Amino acid sequence: MKQPFAIRILTWFSAFASIGMFLSILLAVMDVGPHIMGGERVTRSEWLRIAAPLVGSIGCLMALIAYALHAGKTWSRHVVMAVFSLIILYASTLGALSVLRHTIMWRAIVNASLFGSAAVWYFYFKPNVAAYFRELVRR
């Protein structure tokens, strides 16, 4: 079965997002540009301490997603879900420990929940995409 068009777009998006994530960490280390979490300005040290570990982890997952989608791996859609789950878990944990401002925590949770829900629909319930992944399993 032919790969859905949006999957090809998501493959490239994931690759560029991965590069962008690592570039953002490099720029923060070099103290270039504003440091923003959840739409709010934060200090450089706060961004490096709180956001950089999550950004680096998601950068690795995005690279893995790009590879898996390109190679037609059936587990690729599970890794996409892992990204949103990681964001929710990370924000919830840091919010509960009072390491993260609650406004930033809630924005991260709501955004990850909304985009995660859209991803669940796309990867698991959209008929042509679900059929594509079922066909990959049969190979």
mmCIF file of C-alpha atoms in Angstrom, residues 9-138:
data_model
loop_
_atom_site.group_PDB
_atom_site.id
_atom_site.type_symbol
_atom_site.label_atom_id
_atom_site.label_comp_id
_atom_site.label_asym_id
_atom_site.label_seq_id
_atom_site.Cartn_x
_atom_site.Cartn_y
_atom_site.Cartn_z
ATOM 1 C CA ILE A 9 5.207 15.310 5.292
ATOM 2 C CA LEU A 10 5.414 14.194 8.940
ATOM 3 C CA THR A 11 8.630 12.314 8.169
ATOM 4 C CA TRP A 12 10.304 15.503 6.986
ATOM 5 C CA PHE A 13 8.720 17.569 9.748
ATOM 6 C CA SER A 14 10.071 15.147 12.362
ATOM 7 C CA ALA A 15 13.572 15.291 10.909
ATOM 8 C CA PHE A 16 13.629 19.094 10.824
ATOM 9 C CA ALA A 17 12.024 19.314 14.281
ATOM 10 C CA SER A 18 14.742 17.062 15.677
ATOM 11 C CA ILE A 19 17.441 19.285 14.224
ATOM 12 C CA GLY A 20 15.632 22.359 15.543
ATOM 13 C CA MET A 21 15.410 20.920 19.045
ATOM 14 C CA PHE A 22 19.135 20.307 19.261
ATOM 15 C CA LEU A 23 19.842 23.683 17.697
ATOM 16 C CA SER A 24 17.674 25.383 20.333
ATOM 17 C CA ILE A 25 19.704 23.738 23.099
ATOM 18 C CA LEU A 26 22.944 24.867 21.440
ATOM 19 C CA LEU A 27 21.638 28.427 21.127
ATOM 20 C CA ALA A 28 20.574 28.443 24.784
ATOM 21 C CA VAL A 29 24.005 27.215 25.853
ATOM 22 C CA MET A 30 25.528 30.043 23.811
ATOM 23 C CA ASP A 31 22.960 32.471 25.340
ATOM 24 C CA VAL A 32 21.552 33.485 21.968
ATOM 25 C CA GLY A 33 17.989 34.768 21.725
ATOM 26 C CA PRO A 34 15.136 34.847 24.197
ATOM 27 C CA HIS A 35 14.443 31.861 26.431
ATOM 28 C CA ILE A 36 10.757 30.954 26.409
ATOM 29 C CA MET A 37 8.794 28.129 28.043
ATOM 30 C CA GLY A 38 5.063 27.811 27.567
ATOM 31 C CA GLY A 39 4.885 31.243 25.956
ATOM 32 C CA GLU A 40 6.542 32.926 28.953
ATOM 33 C CA ARG A 41 10.017 34.399 29.154
ATOM 34 C CA VAL A 42 12.326 32.601 31.556
ATOM 35 C CA THR A 43 15.976 32.961 32.462
ATOM 36 C CA ARG A 44 18.621 31.115 30.522
ATOM 37 C CA SER A 45 19.551 28.947 33.503
ATOM 38 C CA GLU A 46 15.881 28.126 34.148
ATOM 39 C CA TRP A 47 15.413 27.095 30.502
ATOM 40 C CA LEU A 48 18.556 24.958 30.519
ATOM 41 C CA ARG A 49 17.625 23.324 33.830
ATOM 42 C CA ILE A 50 13.936 22.685 33.087
ATOM 43 C CA ALA A 51 13.321 22.710 29.324
ATOM 44 C CA ALA A 52 16.593 21.437 27.858
ATOM 45 C CA PRO A 53 16.258 17.833 29.155
ATOM 46 C CA LEU A 54 12.741 17.581 27.703
ATOM 47 C CA VAL A 55 13.737 19.271 24.449
ATOM 48 C CA GLY A 56 16.720 16.922 24.066
ATOM 49 C CA SER A 57 14.581 13.856 24.768
ATOM 50 C CA ILE A 58 11.944 14.956 22.287
ATOM 51 C CA GLY A 59 14.686 15.721 19.746
ATOM 52 C CA CYS A 60 15.851 12.111 20.020
ATOM 53 C CA LEU A 61 12.280 10.819 19.733
ATOM 54 C CA MET A 62 11.666 13.044 16.688
ATOM 55 C CA ALA A 63 14.756 11.628 14.981
ATOM 56 C CA LEU A 64 13.489 8.132 15.785
ATOM 57 C CA ILE A 65 10.048 9.025 14.387
ATOM 58 C CA ALA A 66 11.597 10.368 11.171
ATOM 59 C CA TYR A 67 13.575 7.163 10.717
ATOM 60 C CA ALA A 68 10.662 4.879 11.571
ATOM 61 C CA LEU A 69 8.148 6.645 9.315
ATOM 62 C CA HIS A 70 10.632 6.693 6.439
ATOM 63 C CA ALA A 71 11.482 3.004 6.906
ATOM 64 C CA GLY A 72 7.823 1.992 7.250
ATOM 65 C CA LYS A 73 8.162 0.645 10.783
ATOM 66 C CA THR A 74 4.884 -0.261 12.449
ATOM 67 C CA TRP A 75 6.017 1.054 15.836
ATOM 68 C CA SER A 76 6.511 4.589 14.521
ATOM 69 C CA ARG A 77 3.040 5.722 15.543
ATOM 70 C CA HIS A 78 3.644 4.493 19.095
ATOM 71 C CA VAL A 79 6.729 6.702 19.320
ATOM 72 C CA VAL A 80 4.619 9.676 18.212
ATOM 73 C CA MET A 81 2.284 8.968 21.150
ATOM 74 C CA ALA A 82 5.303 8.688 23.447
ATOM 75 C CA VAL A 83 6.232 12.303 22.673
ATOM 76 C CA PHE A 84 2.896 13.643 23.912
ATOM 77 C CA SER A 85 2.856 11.291 26.891
ATOM 78 C CA LEU A 86 6.356 12.400 27.847
ATOM 79 C CA ILE A 87 5.358 16.070 27.745
ATOM 80 C CA ILE A 88 2.322 15.445 29.968
ATOM 81 C CA LEU A 89 4.313 13.318 32.424
ATOM 82 C CA TYR A 90 7.215 15.783 32.556
ATOM 83 C CA ALA A 91 4.994 18.839 33.050
ATOM 84 C CA SER A 92 2.861 17.090 35.659
ATOM 85 C CA THR A 93 5.869 15.888 37.619
ATOM 86 C CA LEU A 94 7.687 19.224 37.588
ATOM 87 C CA GLY A 95 4.465 21.054 38.404
ATOM 88 C CA ALA A 96 3.766 18.751 41.350
ATOM 89 C CA LEU A 97 7.305 19.333 42.622
ATOM 90 C CA SER A 98 6.808 23.109 42.203
ATOM 91 C CA VAL A 99 9.798 23.270 39.872
ATOM 92 C CA LEU A 100 7.648 24.529 37.008
ATOM 93 C CA ARG A 101 5.246 27.462 37.112
ATOM 94 C CA HIS A 102 1.689 26.195 37.126
ATOM 95 C CA THR A 103 0.668 28.334 34.147
ATOM 96 C CA ILE A 104 3.432 26.756 32.077
ATOM 97 C CA MET A 105 2.552 23.301 33.400
ATOM 98 C CA TRP A 106 -1.119 23.615 32.446
ATOM 99 C CA ARG A 107 -0.327 25.035 29.032
ATOM 100 C CA ALA A 108 1.987 22.089 28.331
ATOM 101 C CA ILE A 109 -0.582 19.558 29.551
ATOM 102 C CA VAL A 110 -3.455 21.078 27.569
ATOM 103 C CA ASN A 111 -1.410 21.472 24.367
ATOM 104 C CA ALA A 112 0.031 17.947 24.581
ATOM 105 C CA SER A 113 -3.437 16.539 25.287
ATOM 106 C CA LEU A 114 -5.007 18.323 22.313
ATOM 107 C CA PHE A 115 -2.240 17.530 19.838
ATOM 108 C CA GLY A 116 -1.924 14.005 21.251
ATOM 109 C CA SER A 117 -5.648 13.447 20.727
ATOM 110 C CA ALA A 118 -5.347 14.635 17.131
ATOM 111 C CA ALA A 119 -2.384 12.277 16.642
ATOM 112 C CA VAL A 120 -4.338 9.343 18.116
ATOM 113 C CA TRP A 121 -7.157 10.016 15.683
ATOM 114 C CA TYR A 122 -4.789 10.357 12.733
ATOM 115 C CA PHE A 123 -2.518 7.376 13.402
ATOM 116 C CA TYR A 124 -5.074 4.937 14.815
ATOM 117 C CA PHE A 125 -8.538 5.880 13.534
ATOM 118 C CA LYS A 126 -8.195 7.698 10.193
ATOM 119 C CA PRO A 127 -9.238 4.936 7.778
ATOM 120 C CA ASN A 128 -6.483 5.170 5.168
ATOM 121 C CA VAL A 129 -3.709 5.606 7.754
ATOM 122 C CA ALA A 130 -4.991 2.752 9.923
ATOM 123 C CA ALA A 131 -5.152 0.576 6.782
ATOM 124 C CA TYR A 132 -1.577 1.574 5.883
ATOM 125 C CA PHE A 133 -0.283 0.467 9.298
ATOM 126 C CA ARG A 134 -2.329 -2.768 9.164
ATOM 127 C CA GLU A 135 -0.710 -3.499 5.802
ATOM 128 C CA LEU A 136 2.751 -2.864 7.285
ATOM 129 C CA VAL A 137 2.024 -5.478 9.969
ATOM 130 C CA ARG A 138 1.155 -8.062 7.292
#
